[in-house]
mmCIF file of C-alpha atoms (C1' of nucleotides) in Angstrom:
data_model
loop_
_atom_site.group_PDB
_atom_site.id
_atom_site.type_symbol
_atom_site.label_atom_id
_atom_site.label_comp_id
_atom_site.label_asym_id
_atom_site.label_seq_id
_atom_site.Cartn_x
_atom_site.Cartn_y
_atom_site.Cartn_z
ATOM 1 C CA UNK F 1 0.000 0.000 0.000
ATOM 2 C CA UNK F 2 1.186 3.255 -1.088
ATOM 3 C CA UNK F 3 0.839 6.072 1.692
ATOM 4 C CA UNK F 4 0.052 8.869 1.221
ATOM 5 C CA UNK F 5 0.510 12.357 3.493
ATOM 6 C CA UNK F 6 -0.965 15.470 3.204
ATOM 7 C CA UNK F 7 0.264 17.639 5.293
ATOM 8 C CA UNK F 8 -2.622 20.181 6.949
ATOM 9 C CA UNK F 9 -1.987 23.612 8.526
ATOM 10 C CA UNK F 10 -3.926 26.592 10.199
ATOM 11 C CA UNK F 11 -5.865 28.445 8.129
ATOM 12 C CA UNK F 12 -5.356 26.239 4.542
ATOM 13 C CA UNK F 13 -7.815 26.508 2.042
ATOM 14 C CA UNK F 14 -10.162 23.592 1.855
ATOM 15 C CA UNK F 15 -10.089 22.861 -1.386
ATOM 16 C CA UNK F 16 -5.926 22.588 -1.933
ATOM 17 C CA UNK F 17 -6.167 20.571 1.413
ATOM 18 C CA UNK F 18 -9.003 18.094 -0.026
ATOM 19 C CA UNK F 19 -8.099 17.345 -3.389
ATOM 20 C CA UNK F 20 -5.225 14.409 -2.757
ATOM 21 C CA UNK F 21 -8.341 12.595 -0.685
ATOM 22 C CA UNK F 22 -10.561 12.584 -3.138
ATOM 23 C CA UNK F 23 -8.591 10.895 -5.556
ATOM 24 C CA UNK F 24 -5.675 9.304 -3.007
ATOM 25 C CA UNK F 25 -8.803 7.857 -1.350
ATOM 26 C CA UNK F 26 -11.219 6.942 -3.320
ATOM 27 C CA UNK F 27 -12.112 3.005 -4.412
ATOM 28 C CA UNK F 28 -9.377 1.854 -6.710
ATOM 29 C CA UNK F 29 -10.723 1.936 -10.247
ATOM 30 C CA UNK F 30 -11.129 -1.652 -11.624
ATOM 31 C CA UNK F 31 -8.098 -3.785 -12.402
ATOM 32 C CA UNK F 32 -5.770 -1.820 -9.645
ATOM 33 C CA UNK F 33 -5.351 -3.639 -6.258
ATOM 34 C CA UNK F 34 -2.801 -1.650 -5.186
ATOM 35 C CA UNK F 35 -3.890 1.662 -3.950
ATOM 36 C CA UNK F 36 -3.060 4.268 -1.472
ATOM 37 C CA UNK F 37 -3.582 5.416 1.801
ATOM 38 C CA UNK F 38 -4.135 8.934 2.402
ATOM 39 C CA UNK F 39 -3.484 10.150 5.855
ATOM 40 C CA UNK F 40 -3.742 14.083 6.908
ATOM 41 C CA UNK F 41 -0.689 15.208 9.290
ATOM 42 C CA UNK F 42 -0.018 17.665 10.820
ATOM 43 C CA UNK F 43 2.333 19.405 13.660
ATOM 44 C CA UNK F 44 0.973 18.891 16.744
ATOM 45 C CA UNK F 45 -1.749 16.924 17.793
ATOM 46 C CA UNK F 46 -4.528 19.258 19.004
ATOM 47 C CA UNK F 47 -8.070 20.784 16.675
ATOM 48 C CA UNK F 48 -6.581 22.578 13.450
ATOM 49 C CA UNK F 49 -8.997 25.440 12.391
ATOM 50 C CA UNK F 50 -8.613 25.781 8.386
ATOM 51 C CA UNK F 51 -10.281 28.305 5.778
ATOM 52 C CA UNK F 52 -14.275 28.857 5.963
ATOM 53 C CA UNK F 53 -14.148 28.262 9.536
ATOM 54 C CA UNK F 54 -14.067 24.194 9.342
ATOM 55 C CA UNK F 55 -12.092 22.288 11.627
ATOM 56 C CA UNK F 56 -9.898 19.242 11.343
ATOM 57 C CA UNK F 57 -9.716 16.405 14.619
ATOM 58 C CA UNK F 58 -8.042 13.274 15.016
ATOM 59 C CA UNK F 59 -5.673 13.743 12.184
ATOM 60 C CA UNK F 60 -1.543 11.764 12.090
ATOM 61 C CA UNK F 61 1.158 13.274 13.665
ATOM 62 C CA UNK F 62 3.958 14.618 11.532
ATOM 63 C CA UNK F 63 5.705 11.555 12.176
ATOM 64 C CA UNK F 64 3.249 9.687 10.063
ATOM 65 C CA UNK F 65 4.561 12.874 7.142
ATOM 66 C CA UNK F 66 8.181 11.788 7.192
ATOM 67 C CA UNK F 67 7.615 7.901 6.771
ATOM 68 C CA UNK F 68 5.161 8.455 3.666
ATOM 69 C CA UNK F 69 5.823 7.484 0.470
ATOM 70 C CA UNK F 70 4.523 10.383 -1.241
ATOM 71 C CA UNK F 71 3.857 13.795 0.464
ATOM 72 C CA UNK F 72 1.682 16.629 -0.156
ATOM 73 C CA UNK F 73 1.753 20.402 0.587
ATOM 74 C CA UNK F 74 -1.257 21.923 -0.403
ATOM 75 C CA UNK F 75 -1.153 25.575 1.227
ATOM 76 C CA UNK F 76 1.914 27.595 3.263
ATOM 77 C CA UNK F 77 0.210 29.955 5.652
ATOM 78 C CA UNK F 78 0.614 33.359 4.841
ATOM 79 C CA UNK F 79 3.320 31.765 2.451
ATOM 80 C CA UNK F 80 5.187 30.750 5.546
ATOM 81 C CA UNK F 81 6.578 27.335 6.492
ATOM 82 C CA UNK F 82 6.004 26.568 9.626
ATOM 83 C CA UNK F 83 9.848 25.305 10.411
ATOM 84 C CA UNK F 84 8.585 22.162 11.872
ATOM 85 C CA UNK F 85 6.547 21.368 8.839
ATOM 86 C CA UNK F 86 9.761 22.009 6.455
ATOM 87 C CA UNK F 87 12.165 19.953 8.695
ATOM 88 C CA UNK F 88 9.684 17.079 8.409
ATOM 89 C CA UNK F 89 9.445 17.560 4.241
ATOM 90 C CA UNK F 90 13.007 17.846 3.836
ATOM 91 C CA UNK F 91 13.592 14.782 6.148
ATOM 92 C CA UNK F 92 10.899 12.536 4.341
ATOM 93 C CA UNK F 93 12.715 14.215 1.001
ATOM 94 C CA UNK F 94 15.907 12.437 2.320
ATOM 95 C CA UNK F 95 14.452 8.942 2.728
ATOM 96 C CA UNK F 96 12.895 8.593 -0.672
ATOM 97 C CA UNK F 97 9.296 9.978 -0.469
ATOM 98 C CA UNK F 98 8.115 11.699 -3.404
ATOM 99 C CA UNK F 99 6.795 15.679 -2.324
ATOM 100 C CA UNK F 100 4.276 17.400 -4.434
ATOM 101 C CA UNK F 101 2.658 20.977 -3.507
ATOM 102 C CA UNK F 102 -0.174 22.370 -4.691
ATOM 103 C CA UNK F 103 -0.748 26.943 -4.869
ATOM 104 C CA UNK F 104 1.169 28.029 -2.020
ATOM 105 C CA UNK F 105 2.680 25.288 -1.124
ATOM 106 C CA UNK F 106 5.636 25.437 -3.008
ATOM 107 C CA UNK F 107 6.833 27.923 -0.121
ATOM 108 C CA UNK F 108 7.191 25.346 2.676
ATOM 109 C CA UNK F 109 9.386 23.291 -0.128
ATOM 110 C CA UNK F 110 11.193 25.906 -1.072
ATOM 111 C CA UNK F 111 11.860 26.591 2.543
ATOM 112 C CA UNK F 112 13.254 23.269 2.721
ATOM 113 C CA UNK F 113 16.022 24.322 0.541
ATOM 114 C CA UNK F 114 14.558 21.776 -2.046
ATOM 115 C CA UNK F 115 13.429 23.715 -4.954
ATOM 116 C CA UNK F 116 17.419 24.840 -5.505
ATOM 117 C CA UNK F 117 18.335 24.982 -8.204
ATOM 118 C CA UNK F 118 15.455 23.122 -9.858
ATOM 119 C CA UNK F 119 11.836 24.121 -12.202
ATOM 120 C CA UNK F 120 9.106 25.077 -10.150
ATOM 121 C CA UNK F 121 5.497 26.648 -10.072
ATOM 122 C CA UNK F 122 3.158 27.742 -7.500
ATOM 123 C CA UNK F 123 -0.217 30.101 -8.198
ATOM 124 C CA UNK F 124 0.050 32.614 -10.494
ATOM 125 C CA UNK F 125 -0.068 35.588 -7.832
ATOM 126 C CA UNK F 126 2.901 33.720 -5.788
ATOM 127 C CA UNK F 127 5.224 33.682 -8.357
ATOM 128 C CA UNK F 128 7.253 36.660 -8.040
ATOM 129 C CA UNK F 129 6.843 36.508 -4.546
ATOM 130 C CA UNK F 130 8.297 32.763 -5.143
ATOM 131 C CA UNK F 131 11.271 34.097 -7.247
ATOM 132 C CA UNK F 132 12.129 36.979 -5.089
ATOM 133 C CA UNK F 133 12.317 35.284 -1.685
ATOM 134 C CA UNK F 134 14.437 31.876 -3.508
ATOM 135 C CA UNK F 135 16.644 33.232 -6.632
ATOM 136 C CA UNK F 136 18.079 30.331 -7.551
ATOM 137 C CA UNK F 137 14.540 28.496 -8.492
ATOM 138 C CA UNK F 138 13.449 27.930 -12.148
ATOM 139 C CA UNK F 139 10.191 30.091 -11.207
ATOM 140 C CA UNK F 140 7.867 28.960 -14.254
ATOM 141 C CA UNK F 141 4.457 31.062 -13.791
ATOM 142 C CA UNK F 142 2.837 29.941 -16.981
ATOM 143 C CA UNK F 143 2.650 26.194 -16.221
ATOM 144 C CA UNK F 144 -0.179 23.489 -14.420
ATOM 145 C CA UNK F 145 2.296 21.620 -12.888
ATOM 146 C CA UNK F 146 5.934 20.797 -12.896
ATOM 147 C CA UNK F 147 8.191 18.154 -11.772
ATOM 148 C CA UNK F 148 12.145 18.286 -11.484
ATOM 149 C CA UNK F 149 13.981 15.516 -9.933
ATOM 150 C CA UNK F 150 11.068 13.880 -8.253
ATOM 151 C CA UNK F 151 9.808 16.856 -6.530
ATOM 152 C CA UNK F 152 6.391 18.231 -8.075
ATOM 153 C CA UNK F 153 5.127 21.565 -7.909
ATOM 154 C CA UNK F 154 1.499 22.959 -8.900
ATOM 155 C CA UNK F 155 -0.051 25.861 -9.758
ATOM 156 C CA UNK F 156 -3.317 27.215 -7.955
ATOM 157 C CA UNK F 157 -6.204 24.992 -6.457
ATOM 158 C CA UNK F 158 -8.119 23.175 -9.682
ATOM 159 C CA UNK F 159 -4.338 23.043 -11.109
ATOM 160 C CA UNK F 160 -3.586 20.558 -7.753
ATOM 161 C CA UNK F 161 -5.701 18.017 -9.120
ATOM 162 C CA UNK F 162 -4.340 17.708 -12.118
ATOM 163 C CA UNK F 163 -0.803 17.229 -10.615
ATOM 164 C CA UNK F 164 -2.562 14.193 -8.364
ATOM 165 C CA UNK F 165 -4.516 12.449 -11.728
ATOM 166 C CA UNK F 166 -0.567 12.638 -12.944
ATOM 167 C CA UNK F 167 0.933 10.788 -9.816
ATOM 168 C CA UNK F 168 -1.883 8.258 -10.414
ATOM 169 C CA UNK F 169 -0.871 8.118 -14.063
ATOM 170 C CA UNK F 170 2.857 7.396 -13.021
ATOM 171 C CA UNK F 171 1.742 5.046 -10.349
ATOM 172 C CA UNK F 172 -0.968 2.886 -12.449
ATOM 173 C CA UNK F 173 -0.747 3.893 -15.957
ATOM 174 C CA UNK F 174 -2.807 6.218 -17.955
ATOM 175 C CA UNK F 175 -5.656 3.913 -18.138
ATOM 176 C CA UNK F 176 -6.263 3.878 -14.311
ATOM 177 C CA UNK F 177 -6.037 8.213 -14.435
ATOM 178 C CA UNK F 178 -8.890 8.358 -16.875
ATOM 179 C CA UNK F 179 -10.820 6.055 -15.108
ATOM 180 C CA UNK F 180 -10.373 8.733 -11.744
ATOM 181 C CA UNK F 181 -10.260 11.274 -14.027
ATOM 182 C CA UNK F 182 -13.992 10.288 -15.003
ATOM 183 C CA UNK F 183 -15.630 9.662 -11.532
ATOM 184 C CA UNK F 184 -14.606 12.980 -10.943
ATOM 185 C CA UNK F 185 -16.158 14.528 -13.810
ATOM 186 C CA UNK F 186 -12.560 16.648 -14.932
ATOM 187 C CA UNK F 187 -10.874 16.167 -18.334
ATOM 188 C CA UNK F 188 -8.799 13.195 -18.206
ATOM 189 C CA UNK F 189 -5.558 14.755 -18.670
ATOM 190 C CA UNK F 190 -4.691 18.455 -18.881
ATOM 191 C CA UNK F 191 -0.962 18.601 -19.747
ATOM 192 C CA UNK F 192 1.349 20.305 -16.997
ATOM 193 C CA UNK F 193 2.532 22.985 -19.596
ATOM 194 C CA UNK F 194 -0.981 24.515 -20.223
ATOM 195 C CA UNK F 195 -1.132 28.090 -19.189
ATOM 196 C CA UNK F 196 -2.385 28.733 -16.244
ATOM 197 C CA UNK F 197 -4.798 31.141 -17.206
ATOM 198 C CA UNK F 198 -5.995 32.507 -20.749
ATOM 199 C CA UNK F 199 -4.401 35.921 -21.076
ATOM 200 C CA UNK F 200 -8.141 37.060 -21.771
ATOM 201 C CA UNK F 201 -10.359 35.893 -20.003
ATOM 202 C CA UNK F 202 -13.187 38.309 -20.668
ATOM 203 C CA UNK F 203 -14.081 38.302 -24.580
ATOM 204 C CA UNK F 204 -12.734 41.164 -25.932
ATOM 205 C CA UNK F 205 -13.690 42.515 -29.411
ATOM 206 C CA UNK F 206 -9.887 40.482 -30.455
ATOM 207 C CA UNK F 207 -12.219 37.129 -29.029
ATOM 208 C CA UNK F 208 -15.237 38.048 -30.785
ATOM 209 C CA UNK F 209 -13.184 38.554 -33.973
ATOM 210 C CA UNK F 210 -11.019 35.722 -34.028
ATOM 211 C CA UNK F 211 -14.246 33.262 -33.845
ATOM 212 C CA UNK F 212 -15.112 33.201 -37.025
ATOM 213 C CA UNK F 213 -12.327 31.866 -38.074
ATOM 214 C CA UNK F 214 -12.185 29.160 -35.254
ATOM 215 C CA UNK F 215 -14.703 28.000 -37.075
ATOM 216 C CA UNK F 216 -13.962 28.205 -40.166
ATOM 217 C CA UNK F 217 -10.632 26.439 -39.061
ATOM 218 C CA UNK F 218 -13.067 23.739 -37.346
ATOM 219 C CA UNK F 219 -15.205 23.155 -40.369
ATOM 220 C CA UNK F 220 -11.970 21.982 -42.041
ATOM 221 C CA UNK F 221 -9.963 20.423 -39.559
ATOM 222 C CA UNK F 222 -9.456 17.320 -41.597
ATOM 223 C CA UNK F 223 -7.483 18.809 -43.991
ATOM 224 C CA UNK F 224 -3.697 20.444 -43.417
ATOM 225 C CA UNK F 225 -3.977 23.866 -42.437
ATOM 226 C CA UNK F 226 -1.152 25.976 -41.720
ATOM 227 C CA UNK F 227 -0.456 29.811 -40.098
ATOM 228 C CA UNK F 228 -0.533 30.940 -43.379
ATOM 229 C CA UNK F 229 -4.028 29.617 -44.358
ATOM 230 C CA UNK F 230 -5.095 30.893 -41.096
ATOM 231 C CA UNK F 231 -3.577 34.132 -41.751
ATOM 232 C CA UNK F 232 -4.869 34.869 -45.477
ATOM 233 C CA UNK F 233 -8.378 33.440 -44.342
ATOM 234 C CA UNK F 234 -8.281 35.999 -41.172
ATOM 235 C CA UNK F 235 -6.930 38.753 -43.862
ATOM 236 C CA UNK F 236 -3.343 39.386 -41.797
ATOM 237 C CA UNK F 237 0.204 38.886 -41.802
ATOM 238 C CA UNK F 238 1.379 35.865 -40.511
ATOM 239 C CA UNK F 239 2.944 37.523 -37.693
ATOM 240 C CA UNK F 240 0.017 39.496 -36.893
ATOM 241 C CA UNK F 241 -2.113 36.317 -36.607
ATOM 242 C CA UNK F 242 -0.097 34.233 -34.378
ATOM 243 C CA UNK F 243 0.055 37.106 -31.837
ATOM 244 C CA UNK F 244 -3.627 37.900 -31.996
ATOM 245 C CA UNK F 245 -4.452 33.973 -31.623
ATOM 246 C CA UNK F 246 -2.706 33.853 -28.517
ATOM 247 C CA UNK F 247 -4.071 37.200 -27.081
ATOM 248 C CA UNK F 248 -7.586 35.601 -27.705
ATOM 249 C CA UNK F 249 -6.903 31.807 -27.012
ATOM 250 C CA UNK F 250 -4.184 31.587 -24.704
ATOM 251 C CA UNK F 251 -2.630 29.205 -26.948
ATOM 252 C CA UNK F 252 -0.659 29.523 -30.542
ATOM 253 C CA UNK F 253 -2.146 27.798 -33.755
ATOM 254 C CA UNK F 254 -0.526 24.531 -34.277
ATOM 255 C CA UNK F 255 -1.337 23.591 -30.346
ATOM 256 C CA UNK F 256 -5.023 24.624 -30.571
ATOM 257 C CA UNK F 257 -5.604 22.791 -34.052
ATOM 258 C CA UNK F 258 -4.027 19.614 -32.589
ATOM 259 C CA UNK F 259 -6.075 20.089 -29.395
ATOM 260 C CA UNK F 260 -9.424 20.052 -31.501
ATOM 261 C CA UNK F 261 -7.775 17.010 -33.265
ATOM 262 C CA UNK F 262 -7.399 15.286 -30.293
ATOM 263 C CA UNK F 263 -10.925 15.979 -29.263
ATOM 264 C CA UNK F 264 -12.319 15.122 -32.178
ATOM 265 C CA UNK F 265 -10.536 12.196 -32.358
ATOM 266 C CA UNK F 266 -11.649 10.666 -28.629
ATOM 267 C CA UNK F 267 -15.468 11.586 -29.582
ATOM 268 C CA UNK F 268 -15.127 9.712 -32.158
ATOM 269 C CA UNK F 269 -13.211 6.509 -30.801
ATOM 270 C CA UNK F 270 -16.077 6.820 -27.745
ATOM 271 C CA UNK F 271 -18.901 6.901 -29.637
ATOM 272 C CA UNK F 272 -18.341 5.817 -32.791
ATOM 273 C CA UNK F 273 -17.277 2.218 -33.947
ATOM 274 C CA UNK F 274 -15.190 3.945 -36.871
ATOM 275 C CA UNK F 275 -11.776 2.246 -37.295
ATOM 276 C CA UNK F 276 -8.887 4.152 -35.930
ATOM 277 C CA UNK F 277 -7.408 4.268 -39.412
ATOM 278 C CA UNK F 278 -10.057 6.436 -40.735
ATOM 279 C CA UNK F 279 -10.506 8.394 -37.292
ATOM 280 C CA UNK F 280 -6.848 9.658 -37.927
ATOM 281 C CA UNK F 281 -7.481 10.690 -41.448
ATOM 282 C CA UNK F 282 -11.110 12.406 -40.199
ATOM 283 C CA UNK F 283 -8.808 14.270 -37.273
ATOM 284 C CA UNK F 284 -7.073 15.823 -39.250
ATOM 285 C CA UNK F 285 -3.975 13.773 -37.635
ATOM 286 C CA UNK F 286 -2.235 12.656 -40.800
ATOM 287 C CA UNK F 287 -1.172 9.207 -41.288
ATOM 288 C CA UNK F 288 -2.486 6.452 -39.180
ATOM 289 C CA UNK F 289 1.267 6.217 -37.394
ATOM 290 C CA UNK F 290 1.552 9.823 -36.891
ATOM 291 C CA UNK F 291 -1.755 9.881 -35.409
ATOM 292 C CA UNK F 292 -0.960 6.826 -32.976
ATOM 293 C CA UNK F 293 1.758 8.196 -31.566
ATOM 294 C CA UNK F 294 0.479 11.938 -31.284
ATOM 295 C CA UNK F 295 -2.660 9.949 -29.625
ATOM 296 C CA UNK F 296 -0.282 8.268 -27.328
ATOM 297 C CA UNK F 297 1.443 11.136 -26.426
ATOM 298 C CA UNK F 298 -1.163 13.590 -25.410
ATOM 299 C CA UNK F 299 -3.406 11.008 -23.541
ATOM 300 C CA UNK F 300 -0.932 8.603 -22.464
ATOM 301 C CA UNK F 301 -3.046 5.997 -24.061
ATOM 302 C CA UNK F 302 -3.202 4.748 -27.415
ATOM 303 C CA UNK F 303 -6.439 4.793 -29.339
ATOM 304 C CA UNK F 304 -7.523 1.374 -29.083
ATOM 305 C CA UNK F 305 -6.795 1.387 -25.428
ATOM 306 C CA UNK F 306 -9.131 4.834 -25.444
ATOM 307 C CA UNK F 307 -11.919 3.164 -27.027
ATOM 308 C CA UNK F 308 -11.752 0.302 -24.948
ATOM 309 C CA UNK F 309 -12.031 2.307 -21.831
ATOM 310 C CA UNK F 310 -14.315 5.011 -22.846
ATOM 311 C CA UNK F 311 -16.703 3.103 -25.112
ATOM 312 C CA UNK F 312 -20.142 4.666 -24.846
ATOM 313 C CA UNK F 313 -21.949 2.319 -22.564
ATOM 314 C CA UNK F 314 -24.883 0.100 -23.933
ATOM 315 C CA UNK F 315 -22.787 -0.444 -27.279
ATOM 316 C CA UNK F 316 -20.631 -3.233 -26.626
ATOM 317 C CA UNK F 317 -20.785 -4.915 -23.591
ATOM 318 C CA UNK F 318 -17.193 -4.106 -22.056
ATOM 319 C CA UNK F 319 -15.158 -6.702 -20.192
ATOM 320 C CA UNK F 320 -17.131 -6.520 -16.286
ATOM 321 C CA UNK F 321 -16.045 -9.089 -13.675
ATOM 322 C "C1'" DG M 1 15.057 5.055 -35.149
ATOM 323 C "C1'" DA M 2 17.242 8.482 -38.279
ATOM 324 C "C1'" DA M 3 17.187 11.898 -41.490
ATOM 325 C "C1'" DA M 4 15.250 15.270 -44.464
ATOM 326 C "C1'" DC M 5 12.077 18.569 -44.923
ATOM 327 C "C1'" DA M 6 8.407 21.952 -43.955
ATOM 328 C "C1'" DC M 7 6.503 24.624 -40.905
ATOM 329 C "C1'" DC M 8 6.024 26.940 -36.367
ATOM 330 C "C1'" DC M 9 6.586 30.791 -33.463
ATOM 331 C "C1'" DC M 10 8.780 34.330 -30.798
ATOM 332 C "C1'" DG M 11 12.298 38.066 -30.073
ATOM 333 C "C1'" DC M 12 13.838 41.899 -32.496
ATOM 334 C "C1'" DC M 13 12.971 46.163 -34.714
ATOM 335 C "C1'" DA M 14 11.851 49.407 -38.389
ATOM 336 C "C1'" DT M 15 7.600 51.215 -39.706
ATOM 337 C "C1'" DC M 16 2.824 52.633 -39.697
ATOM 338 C "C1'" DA T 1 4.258 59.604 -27.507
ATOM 339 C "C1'" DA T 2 2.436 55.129 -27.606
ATOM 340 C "C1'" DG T 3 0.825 51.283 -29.468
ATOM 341 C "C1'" DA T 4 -0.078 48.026 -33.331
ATOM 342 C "C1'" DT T 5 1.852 45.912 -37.404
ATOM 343 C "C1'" DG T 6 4.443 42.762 -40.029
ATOM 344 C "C1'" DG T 7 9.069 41.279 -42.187
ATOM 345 C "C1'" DC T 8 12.986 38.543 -40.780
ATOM 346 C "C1'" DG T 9 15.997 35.354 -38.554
ATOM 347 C "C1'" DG T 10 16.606 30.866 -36.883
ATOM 348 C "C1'" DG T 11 16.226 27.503 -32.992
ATOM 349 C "C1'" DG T 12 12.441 24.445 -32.172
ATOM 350 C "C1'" DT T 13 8.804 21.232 -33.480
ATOM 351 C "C1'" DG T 14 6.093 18.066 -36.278
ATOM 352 C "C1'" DT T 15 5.580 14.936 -40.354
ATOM 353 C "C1'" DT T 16 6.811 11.824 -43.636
#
DNA sequence: GAAACACCCCGCCATC
DNA sequence: AAGATGGCGGGGTGTT
């Protein structure tokens, strides 16, 4: 049994503090029988008040912290480490565990003297802050979630879960992610480099302006299309269009078309029975190998493997015990 | 898996 | 004066 520690302080938020147990401790998903064992610990042994007024009893000892084989920080009060809380990461750091924070708990590693030297991210807000107080960390503010040398770091709150889906995925394959991934109701896998936030998140007349052509780029996404195509269609340089894409999508060109791709691809292998062949040429994917291995490499899973697990029920009986 | 090829995309900067 | 534009260079990425 793998165990798992979060590790719980005054005043966290809830939701940072919660999200390892719901998907730490939930039911293993079928075909796992290894799990974990999520255990909150904290410094000292008396009531803990945290955010919204709730109150956490009868949690582990910080003892319980430094034995775990995996450790998470999910908040640094007031973007302090407590010291005892830091001595207790860097200590379970030194015996093997594997430390992941989520928003503001980056501090209480970085505290630790274990973010030296190495790529890191914490919330958004934080991550000057983050930079300032530590020089020598990789401070990356654009990213979900980052890992460097076995120590993970996440962005703010909803960003937390998707670091603990990817543990799962490293732990028990991609297979076993989606399937927690899905009795959460989340997207299966959101990769760690997404930005963190759209750069507008209002529409703006650039939003409303570049939607047309989203579609226009949807209602052809089979076939190649390239910045220039984009560009000419969009009546604008090149240049122009790339930088306007990003102010309204967060994202440049080639990643958003193969994002559709890959969405149109999985609705297809889930509710279709069309043969993965054709599904790459209908994605817009290319050839059959190219769209395998792009497949593979965005969801972890190949397609076959995708359509197995996320075969529309009522279709095909799938393979129940 | 390697290699060739096309295309991407972002900093730079003169220009509008 | 300040901001948007778009050509260019070339390391990076994706496809065959």
């Amino acid at each position: 049994m793998h165990s798992v520690a979060v590790a719980v302080t005054p005043g966290a938020p809830l939701f940072e503090t919660s999200v390892a147990f719901e998907v730490f401790g939930m039911s293993p998903p079928d075909g796992v029988a290894v799990w974990y064992e999520v255990r909150a610990c904290a410094v000292g042994n008396g009531p803990i008040r945290l955010a919204s007024g709730f109150v956490l009893d009868g949690h582990h000892g910080i003892d319980d912290l430094v034995g775990a084989d995996t450790v998470i920080v999910p908040a640094a009060p007031e973007l302090e480490a407590p010291p005892a809380l830091a001595e207790a990461v860097r200590t379970a750091h030194d015996r093997g565990a594997r430390l992941a924070s989520i928003c503001s708990g980056a501090f209480v590693l970085a505290a630790a003297g274990l973010l030296d030297g190495r790529r890191a991210t914490t919330h958004w807000r934080y991550a000057a802050e983050l930079a300032r107080r530590h020089p020598s960390i990789v401070v990356d503010p654009a990213v979900l979630y980052v890992e460097d040398g076995g120590i993970f770091t996440s962005a703010g709150t909803a960003a937390g879960l998707d670091l603990c889906l990817e543990l799962v995925r490293r732990d028990h394959g991609a297979a076993a992610a989606n399937a927690v991934a899905r009795r959460l109701v989340v997207p299966p896998h959101r990769d760690g480099g997404q930005a963190q936030y759209v750069a507008t998140a209002v529409p703006t007349g650039d939003q409303l302006g570049i939607a047309p052509l989203l579609e226009w780029a949807l209602g052809r996404i089979d076939r190649p299309i390239t910045v220039a195509d984009l560009a000419a269609q969009a009546h604008m340089s090149p240049r122009t269009l790339v930088r306007r894409f990003g102010d309204a999508t967060g994202t440049t060109p080639l990643r958003w078309l193969t994002m559709q791709r890959i969405r149109l691809a999985q609705q297809l292998l889930e509710t279709t029975e069309i043969p993965v062949e054709r599904v790459a040429g209908l994605s817009g994917l290319g050839s059959p190998a190219n769209f395998r291995s792009r497949f593979r490499q965005t969801l972890g899973v190949t397609p076959s493997a995708y359509r197995q697990t996320f075969r529309t029920p009522g279709r095909t009986p799938g393979p129940r015990p």
